[in-house]
Coordinates of C-alpha atoms (C1' of nucleotides) in Angstrom, one line a residue:
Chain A
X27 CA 0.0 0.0 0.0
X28 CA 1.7 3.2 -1.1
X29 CA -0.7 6.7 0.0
X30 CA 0.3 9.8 -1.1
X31 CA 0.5 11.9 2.3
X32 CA -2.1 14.5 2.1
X33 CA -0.3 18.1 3.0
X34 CA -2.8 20.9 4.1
X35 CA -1.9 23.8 4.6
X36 CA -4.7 24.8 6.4
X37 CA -6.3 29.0 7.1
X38 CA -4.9 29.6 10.3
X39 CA -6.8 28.2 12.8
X40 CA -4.3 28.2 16.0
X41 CA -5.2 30.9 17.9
X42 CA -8.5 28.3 18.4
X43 CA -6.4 25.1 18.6
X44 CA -7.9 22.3 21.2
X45 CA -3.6 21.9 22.1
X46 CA -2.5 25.6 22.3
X47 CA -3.1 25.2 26.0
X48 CA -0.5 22.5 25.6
X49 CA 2.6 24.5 25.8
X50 CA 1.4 27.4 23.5
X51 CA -0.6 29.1 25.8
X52 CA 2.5 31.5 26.4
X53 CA 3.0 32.8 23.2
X54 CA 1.4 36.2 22.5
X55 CA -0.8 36.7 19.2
X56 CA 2.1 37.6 17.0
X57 CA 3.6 34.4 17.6
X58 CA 1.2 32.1 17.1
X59 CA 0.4 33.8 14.1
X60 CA 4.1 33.4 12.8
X61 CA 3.8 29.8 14.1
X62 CA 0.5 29.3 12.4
X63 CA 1.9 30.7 8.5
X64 CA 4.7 28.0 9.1
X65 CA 3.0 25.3 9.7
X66 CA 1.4 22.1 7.5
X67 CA -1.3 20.2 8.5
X68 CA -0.7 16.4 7.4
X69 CA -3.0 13.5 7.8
X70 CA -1.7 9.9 7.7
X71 CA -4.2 7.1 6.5
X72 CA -3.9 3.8 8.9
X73 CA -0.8 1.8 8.5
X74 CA 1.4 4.8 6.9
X75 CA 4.5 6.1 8.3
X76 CA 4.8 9.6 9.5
X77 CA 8.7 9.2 10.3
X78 CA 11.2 6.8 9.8
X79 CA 14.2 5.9 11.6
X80 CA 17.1 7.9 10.4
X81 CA 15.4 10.3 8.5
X82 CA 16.4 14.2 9.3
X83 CA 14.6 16.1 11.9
X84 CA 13.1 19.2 10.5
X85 CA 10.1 19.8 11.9
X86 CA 8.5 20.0 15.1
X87 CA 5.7 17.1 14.9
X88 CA 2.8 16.4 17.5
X89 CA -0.5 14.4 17.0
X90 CA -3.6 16.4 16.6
X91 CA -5.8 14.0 16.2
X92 CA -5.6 9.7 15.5
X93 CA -3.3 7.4 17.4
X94 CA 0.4 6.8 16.7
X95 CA 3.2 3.2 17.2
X96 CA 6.5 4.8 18.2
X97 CA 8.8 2.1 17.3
X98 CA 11.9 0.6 15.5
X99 CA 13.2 -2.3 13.9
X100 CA 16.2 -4.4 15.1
X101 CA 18.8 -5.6 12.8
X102 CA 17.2 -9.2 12.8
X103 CA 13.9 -7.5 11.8
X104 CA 11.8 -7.4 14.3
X105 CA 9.8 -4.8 15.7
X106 CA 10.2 -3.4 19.2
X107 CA 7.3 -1.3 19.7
X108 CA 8.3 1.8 22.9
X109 CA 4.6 3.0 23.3
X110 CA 1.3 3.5 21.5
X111 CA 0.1 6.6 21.9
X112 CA -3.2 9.5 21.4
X113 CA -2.6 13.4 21.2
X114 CA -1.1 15.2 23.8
X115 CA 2.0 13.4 23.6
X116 CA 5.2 14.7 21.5
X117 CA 6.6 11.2 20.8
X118 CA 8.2 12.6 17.7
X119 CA 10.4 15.0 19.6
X120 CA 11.7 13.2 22.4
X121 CA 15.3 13.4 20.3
X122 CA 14.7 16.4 18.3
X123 CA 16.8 18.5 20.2
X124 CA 19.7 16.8 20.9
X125 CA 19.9 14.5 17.4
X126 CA 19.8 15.5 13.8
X127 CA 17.6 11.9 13.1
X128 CA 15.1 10.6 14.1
X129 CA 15.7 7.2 16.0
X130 CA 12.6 5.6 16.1
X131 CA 9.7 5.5 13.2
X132 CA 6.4 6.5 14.1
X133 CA 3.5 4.9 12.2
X134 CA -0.6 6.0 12.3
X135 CA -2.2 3.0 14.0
X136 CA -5.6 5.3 12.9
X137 CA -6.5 8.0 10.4
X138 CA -4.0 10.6 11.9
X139 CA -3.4 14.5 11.8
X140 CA 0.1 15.8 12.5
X141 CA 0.6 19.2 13.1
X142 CA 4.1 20.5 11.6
X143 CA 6.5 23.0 13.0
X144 CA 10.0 24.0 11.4
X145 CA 11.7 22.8 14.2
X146 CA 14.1 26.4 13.9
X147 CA 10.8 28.2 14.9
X148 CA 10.3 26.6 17.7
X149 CA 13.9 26.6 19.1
X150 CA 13.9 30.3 18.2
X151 CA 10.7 30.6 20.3
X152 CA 12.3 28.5 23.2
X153 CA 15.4 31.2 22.6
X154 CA 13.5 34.1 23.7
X155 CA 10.3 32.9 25.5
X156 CA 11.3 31.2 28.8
X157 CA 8.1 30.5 30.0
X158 CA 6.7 28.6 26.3
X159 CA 10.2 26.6 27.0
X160 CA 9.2 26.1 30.6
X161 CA 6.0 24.4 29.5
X162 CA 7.9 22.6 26.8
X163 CA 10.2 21.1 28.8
X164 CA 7.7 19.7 31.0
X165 CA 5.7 18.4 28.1
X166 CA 8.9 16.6 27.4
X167 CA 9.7 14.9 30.2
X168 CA 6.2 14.0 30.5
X169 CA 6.3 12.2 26.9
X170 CA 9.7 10.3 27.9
X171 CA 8.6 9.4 31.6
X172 CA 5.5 7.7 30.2
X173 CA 7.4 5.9 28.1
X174 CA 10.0 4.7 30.7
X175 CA 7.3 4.2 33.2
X176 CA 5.5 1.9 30.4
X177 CA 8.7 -0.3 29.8
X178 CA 9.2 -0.8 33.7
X179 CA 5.1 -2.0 33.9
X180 CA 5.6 -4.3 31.0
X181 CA 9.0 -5.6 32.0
X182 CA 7.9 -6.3 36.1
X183 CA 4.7 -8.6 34.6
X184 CA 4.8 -12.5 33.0
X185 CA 3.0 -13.2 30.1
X186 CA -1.0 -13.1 31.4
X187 CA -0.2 -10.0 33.4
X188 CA 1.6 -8.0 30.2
X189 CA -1.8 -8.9 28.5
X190 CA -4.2 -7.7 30.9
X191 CA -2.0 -4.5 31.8
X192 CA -2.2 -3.7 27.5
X193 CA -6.0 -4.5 27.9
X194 CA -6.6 -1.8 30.6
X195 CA -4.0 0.2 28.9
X196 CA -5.9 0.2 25.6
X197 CA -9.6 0.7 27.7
X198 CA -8.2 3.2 30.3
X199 CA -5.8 5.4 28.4
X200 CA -6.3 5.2 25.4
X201 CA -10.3 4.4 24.5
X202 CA -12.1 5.3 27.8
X203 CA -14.1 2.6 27.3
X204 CA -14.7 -1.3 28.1
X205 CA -15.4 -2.1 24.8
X206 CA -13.3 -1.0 22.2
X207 CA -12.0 -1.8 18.6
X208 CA -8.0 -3.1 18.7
X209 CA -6.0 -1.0 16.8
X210 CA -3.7 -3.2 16.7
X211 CA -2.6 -6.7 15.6
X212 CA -1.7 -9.7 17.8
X213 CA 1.9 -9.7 16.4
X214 CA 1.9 -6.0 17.5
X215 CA 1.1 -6.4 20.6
X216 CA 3.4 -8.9 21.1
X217 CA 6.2 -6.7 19.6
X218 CA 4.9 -4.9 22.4
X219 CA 5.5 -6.8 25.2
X220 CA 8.2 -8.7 23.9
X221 CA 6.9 -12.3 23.9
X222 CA 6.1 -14.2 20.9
X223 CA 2.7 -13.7 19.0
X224 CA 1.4 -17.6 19.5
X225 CA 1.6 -16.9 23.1
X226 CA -0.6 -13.8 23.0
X227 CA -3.1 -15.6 21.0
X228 CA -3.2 -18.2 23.1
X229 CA -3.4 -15.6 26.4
X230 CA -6.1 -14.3 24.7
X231 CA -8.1 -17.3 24.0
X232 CA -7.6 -18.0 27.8
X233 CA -8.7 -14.7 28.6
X234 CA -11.6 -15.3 26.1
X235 CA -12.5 -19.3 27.5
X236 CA -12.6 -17.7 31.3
X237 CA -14.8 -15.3 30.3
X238 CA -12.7 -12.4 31.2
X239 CA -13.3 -10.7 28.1
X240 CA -15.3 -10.9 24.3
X241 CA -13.9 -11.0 21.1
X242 CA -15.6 -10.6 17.9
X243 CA -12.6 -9.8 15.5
X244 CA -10.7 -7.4 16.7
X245 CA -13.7 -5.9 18.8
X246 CA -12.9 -6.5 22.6
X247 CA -15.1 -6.1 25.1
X248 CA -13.8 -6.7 28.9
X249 CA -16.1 -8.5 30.7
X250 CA -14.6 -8.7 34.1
X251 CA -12.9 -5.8 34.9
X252 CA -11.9 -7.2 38.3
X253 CA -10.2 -10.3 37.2
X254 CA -8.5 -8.5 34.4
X255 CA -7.0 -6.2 37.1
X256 CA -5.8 -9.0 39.5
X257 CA -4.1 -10.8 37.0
X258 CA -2.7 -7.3 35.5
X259 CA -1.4 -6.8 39.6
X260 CA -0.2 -10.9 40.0
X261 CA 1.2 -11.2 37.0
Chain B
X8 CA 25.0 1.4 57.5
X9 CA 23.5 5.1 58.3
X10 CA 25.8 7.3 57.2
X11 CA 24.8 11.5 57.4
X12 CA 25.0 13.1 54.3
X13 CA 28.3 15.3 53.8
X14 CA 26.7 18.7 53.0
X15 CA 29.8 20.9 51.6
X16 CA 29.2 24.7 50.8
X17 CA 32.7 25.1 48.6
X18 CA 34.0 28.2 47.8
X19 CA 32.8 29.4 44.5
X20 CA 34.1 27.2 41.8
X21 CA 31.7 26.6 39.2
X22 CA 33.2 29.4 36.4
X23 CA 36.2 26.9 36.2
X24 CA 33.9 23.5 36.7
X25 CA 34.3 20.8 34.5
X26 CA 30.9 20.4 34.1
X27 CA 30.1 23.9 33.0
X28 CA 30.1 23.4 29.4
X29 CA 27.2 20.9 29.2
X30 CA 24.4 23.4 30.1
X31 CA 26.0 26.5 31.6
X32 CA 27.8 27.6 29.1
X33 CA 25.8 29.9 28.3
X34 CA 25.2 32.1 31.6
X35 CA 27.3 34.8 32.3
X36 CA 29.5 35.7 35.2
X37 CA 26.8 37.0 37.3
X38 CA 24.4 34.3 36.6
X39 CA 27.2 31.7 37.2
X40 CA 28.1 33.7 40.6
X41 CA 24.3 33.5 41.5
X42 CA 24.1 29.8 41.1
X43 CA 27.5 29.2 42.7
X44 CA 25.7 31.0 45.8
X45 CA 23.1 29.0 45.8
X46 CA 24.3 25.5 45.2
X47 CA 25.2 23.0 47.4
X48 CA 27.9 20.0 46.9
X49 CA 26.6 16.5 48.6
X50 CA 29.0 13.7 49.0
X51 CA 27.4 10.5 49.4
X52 CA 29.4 7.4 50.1
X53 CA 28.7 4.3 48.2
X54 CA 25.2 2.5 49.2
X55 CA 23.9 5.7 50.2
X56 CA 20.7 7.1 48.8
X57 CA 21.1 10.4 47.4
X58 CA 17.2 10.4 47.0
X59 CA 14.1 8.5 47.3
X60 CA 10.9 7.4 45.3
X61 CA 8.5 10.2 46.8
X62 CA 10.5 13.1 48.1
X63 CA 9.7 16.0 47.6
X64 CA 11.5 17.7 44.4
X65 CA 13.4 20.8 45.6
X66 CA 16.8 20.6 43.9
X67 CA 17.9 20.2 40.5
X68 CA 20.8 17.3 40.7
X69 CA 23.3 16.6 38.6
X70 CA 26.2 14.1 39.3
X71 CA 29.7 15.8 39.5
X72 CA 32.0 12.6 40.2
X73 CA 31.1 8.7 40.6
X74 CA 28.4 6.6 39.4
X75 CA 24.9 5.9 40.2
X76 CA 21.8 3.9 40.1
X77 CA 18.7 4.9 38.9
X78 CA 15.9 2.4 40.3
X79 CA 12.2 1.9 41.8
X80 CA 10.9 -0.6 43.8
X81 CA 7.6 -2.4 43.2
X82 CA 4.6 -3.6 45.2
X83 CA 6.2 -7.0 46.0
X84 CA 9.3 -5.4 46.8
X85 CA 11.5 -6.1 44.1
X86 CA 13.9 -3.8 42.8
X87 CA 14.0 -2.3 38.9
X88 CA 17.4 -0.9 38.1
X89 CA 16.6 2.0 35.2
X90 CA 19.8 3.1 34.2
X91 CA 23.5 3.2 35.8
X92 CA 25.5 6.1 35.0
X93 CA 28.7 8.4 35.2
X94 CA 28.8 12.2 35.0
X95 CA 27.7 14.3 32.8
X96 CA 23.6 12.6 32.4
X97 CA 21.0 14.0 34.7
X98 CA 19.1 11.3 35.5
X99 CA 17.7 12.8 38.8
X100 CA 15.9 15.3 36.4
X101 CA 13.6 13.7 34.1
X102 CA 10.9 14.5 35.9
X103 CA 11.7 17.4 37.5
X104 CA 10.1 19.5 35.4
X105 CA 6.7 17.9 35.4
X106 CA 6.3 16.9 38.5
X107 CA 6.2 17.7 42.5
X108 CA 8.3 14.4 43.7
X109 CA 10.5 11.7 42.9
X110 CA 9.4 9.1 41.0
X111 CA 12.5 7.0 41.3
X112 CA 15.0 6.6 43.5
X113 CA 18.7 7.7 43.2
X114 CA 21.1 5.9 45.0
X115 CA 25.1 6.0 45.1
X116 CA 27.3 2.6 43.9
X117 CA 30.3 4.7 44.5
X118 CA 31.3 7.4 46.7
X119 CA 30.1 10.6 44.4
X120 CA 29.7 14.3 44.6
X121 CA 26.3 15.8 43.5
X122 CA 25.6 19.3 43.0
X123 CA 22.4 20.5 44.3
X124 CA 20.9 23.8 42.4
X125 CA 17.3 25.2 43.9
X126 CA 15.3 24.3 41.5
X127 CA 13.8 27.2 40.6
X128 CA 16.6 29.0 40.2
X129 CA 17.2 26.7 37.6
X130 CA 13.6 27.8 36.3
X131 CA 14.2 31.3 36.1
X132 CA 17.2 30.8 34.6
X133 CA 15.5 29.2 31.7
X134 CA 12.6 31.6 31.5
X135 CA 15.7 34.7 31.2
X136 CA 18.1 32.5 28.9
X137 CA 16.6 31.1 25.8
X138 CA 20.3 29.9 25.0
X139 CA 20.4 27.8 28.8
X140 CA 16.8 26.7 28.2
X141 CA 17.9 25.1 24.7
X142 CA 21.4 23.3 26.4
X143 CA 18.9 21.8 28.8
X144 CA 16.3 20.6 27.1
X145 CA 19.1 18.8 24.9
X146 CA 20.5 17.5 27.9
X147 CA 17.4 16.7 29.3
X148 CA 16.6 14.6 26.0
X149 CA 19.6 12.9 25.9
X150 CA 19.1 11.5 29.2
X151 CA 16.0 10.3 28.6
X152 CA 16.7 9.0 25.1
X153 CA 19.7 6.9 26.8
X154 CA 17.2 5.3 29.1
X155 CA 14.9 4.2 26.7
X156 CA 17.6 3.1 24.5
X157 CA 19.2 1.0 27.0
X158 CA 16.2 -0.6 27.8
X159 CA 15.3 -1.6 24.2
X160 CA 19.1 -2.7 23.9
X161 CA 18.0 -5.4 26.8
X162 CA 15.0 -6.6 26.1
X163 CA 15.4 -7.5 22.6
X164 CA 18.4 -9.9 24.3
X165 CA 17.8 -12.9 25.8
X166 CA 20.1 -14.0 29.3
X167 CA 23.5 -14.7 28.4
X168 CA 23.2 -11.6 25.5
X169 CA 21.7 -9.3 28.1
X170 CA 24.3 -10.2 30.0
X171 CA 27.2 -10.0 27.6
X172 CA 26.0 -6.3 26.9
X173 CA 26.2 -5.4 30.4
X174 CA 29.7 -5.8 30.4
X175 CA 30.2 -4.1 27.7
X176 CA 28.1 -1.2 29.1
X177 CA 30.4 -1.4 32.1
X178 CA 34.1 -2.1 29.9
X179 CA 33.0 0.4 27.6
X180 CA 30.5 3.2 28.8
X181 CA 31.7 3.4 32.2
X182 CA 34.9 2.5 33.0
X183 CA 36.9 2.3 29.5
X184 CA 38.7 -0.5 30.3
X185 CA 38.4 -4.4 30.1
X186 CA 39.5 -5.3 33.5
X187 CA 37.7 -3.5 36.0
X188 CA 35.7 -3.7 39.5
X189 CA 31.9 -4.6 38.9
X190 CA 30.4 -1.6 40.9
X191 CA 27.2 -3.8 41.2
X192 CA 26.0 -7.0 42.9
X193 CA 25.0 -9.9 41.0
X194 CA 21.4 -9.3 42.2
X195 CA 21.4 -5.6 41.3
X196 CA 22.7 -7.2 37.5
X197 CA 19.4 -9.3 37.8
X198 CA 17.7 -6.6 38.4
X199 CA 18.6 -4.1 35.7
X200 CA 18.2 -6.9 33.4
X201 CA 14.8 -8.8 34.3
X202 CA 16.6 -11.9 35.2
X203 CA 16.6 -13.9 38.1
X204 CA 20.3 -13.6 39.8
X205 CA 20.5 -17.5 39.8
X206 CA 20.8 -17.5 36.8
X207 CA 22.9 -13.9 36.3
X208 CA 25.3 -16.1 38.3
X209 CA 25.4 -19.1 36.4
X210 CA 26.3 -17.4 33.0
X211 CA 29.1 -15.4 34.8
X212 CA 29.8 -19.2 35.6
X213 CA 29.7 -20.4 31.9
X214 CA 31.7 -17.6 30.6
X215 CA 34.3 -18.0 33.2
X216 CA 34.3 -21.7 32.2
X217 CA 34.5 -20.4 28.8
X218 CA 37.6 -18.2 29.5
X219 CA 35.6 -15.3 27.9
X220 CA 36.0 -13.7 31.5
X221 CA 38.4 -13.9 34.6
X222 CA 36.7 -13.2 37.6
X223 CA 38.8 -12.4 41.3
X224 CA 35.7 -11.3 43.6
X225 CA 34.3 -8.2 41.9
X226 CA 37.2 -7.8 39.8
X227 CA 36.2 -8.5 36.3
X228 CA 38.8 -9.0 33.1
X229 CA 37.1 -9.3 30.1
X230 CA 39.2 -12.1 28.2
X231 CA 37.8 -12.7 24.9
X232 CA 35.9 -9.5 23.8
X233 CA 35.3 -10.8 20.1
X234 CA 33.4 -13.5 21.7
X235 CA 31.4 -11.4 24.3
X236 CA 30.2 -8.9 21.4
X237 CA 29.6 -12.0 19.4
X238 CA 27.1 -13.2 22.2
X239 CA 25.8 -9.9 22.5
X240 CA 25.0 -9.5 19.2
X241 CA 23.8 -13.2 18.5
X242 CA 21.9 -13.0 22.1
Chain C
dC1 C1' 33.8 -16.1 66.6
dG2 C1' 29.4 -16.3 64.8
dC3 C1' 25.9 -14.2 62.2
dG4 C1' 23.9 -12.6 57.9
dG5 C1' 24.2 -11.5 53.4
dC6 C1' 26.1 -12.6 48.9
dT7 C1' 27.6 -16.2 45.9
dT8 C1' 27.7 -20.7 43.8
dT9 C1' 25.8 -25.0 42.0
dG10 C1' 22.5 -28.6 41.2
dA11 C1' 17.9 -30.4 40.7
dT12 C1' 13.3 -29.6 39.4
dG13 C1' 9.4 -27.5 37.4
dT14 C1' 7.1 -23.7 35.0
dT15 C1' 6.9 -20.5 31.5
dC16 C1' 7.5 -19.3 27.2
dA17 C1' 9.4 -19.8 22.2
dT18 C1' 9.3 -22.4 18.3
dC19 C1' 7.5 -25.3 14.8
dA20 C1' 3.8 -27.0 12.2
dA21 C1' -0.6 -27.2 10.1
dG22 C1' -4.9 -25.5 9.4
dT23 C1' -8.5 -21.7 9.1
dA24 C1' -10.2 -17.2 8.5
dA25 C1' -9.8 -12.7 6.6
dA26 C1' -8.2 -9.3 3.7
dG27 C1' -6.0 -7.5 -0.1
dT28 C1' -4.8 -8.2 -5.5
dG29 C1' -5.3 -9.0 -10.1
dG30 C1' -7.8 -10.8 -14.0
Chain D
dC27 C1' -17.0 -9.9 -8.9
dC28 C1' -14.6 -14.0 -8.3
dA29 C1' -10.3 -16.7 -8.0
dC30 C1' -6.0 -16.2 -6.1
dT31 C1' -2.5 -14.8 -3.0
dT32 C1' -1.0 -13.2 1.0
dT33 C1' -1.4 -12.0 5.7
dA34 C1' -3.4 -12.6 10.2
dC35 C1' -5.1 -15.7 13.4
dT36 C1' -5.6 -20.1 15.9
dT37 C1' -4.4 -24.4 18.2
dG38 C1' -1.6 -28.3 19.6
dA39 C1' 2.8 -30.5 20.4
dT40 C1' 7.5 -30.2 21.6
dG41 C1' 11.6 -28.5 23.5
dA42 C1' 14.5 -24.7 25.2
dA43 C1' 15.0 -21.0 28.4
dC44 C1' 14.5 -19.4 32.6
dA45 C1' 12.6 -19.3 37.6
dT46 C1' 12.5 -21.4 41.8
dC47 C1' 14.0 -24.1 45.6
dA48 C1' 17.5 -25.9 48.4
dA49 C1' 22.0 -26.6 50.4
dA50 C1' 26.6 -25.4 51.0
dG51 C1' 30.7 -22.3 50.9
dC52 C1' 32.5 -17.8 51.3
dC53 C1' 33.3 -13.3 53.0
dG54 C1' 32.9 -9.2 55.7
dC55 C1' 31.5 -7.2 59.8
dG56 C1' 30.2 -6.5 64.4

DNA sequence: CGCGGCTTTGATGTTCATCAAGTAAAGTGG
DNA sequence: CCACTTTACTTGATGAACATCAAAGCCGCG
């Protein structure tokens, strides 16, 4: 599947942006303004890459809307997969101030918008705004702590426990919801978690047999929250 | 072992520090005499905590000689080693910025010096200097990014691989040379790797048998380092 | 000197990866 | 739109990798 990236360059719309409260909020009109001329507006079908490892860092990149894989491939191939994330994170730029590449792709996992920054603007905004690079140095470290505090979760839990901590992952964080659509595939989630795929198909026909949750493709439903939380805690 | 923390006000000496080029460069004399003022220099002896999961953030850390571990501690009381490092990385930091307290603990594995800077000194610094802001947040990235990296490093490796790359983070990273002391228990090895230490033993066992390593106590001579980087590749 | 913690090794059992084979689903080309 | 191809999913069987348990030796420290 090869999709042509659709670049918008949208009318300015981010003195109204949902995220300018993000780490915007200190900029005065003039800025955002400048900010807003720069910018592009891109949307990513599902299953397209939005940056690959290696490629040069020139923009400033954060989710709009959609969900994102931050993630990278080993020289055997396989797929380590560091988090899964919605907006409100800045996955992309967790090296884009200290590296000229990026060092882990990011892929849309849904129909996603990325909202694109010359990456110059912002450091010039960071050079003479403290407070805008107050806020973005907290968004930062927030984007880099989840994803540490993620890996120590995953890595603490066997097998059943990984599984059910993804499941309320996916229902808490990410879909606010018991019943949600997987946006991902089994082999993803085990790239995840690092175990092998057969053994999350087979947690999750355990899962499925004890009646701890409901499958119907990749529909999931969780239909004991309780149990799925003590084995997420045992395991 | 309760040993009081040795607080030291020195005489100014941060204009000539070592350490001023990775983030200070930029101040200027005053602003380097104001934080000179302010700081305090902590020696901690090795075992010692330098802080702890929960306290309250108040400094901004950063290690000036030795070599520390980086670690939480879960529900059941087992320990997760996040990173081990020299100088020059601010791991105490990483959330500093986002949040009230400590969500790891810091502990020393050697004797070390750590420079304590109010932390919101450091702020205001950052909201005057656009130039500090922009060394930090670099910094700040890097630190983070190392974490992450490190952990994706392991995980992809199984036990005697994981292992193998270990001492190659130790020969290598930290102390540049193939015979050195491990600064680390086998148990603490265990636990920056996921393993059980039984096992962290018995491949220290095998590649002693293997005459890929001499061990005397913690003295550690890496013997055959084509072999090691071929299990740690291979692993 | 004796105690407790760290280390070591072996034996045993569990957990998980791997292999294989089959089914369902989804994309591809005529 | 249907046949074809590929990819994802599923399950069982097998073996490898690793955890756990237990017992003994070592070392440092009070």
């Amino acid at each position: 599947m090869v999709v042509v990236a659709n670049i918008q360059k949208r009318k300015c719309s981010c003195l109204s942006c949902d995220l300018r409260d993000l780490v915007f909020s200190n900029l005065d009109e003039d800025d955002i303004r400048r900010v807003c001329e720069a910018k592009d507006e891109i949307s990513y079908s599902k299953g397209e890459i939005i940056h690959g490892e290696g490629e040069e860092i020139r923009d400033f990149k954060y989710l709009k809307t959609g969900l994102v894989k931050l993630f990278r491939v080993t020289g055997e191939g396989d797929e380590q997969i560091i988090t899964i994330t919605r907006p409100y994170e800045f996955v992309s730029n967790i090296n884009a101030f200290h590296e000229e590449k990026y060092r882990y792709s990011l892929s849309a996992l849904e129909d996603s918008v990325v909202c694109c920054i010359k990456i110059d603007l912002i450091k010039n905004l960071i050079l003479k705004n403290g407070g805008f690079a107050l806020k973005l140095i907290a968004a930062l470290s927030k984007t880099s702590e989840n994803i540490i505090s993620l890996s120590l979760e995953i890595r603490k839990r066997n097998l059943a426990g990984r599984i059910a901590f993804v499941l309320l992952y996916f229902a808490g964080e990410i879909y606010h919801s018991r019943i949600f659509e997987l946006p991902v595939s089994r082999k993803e989630i085990a790239d995840l978690i690092s175990m092998s795929s057969a053994n999350v198909i087979r947690t999750f026909s355990e899962f499925r047999r004890d009646g701890i949750i409901k499958t119907t493709g990749r529909t999931i439903e969780i239909a004991d929250m309780n149990k799925l939380e003590v084995i997420s805690r045992r395991g």
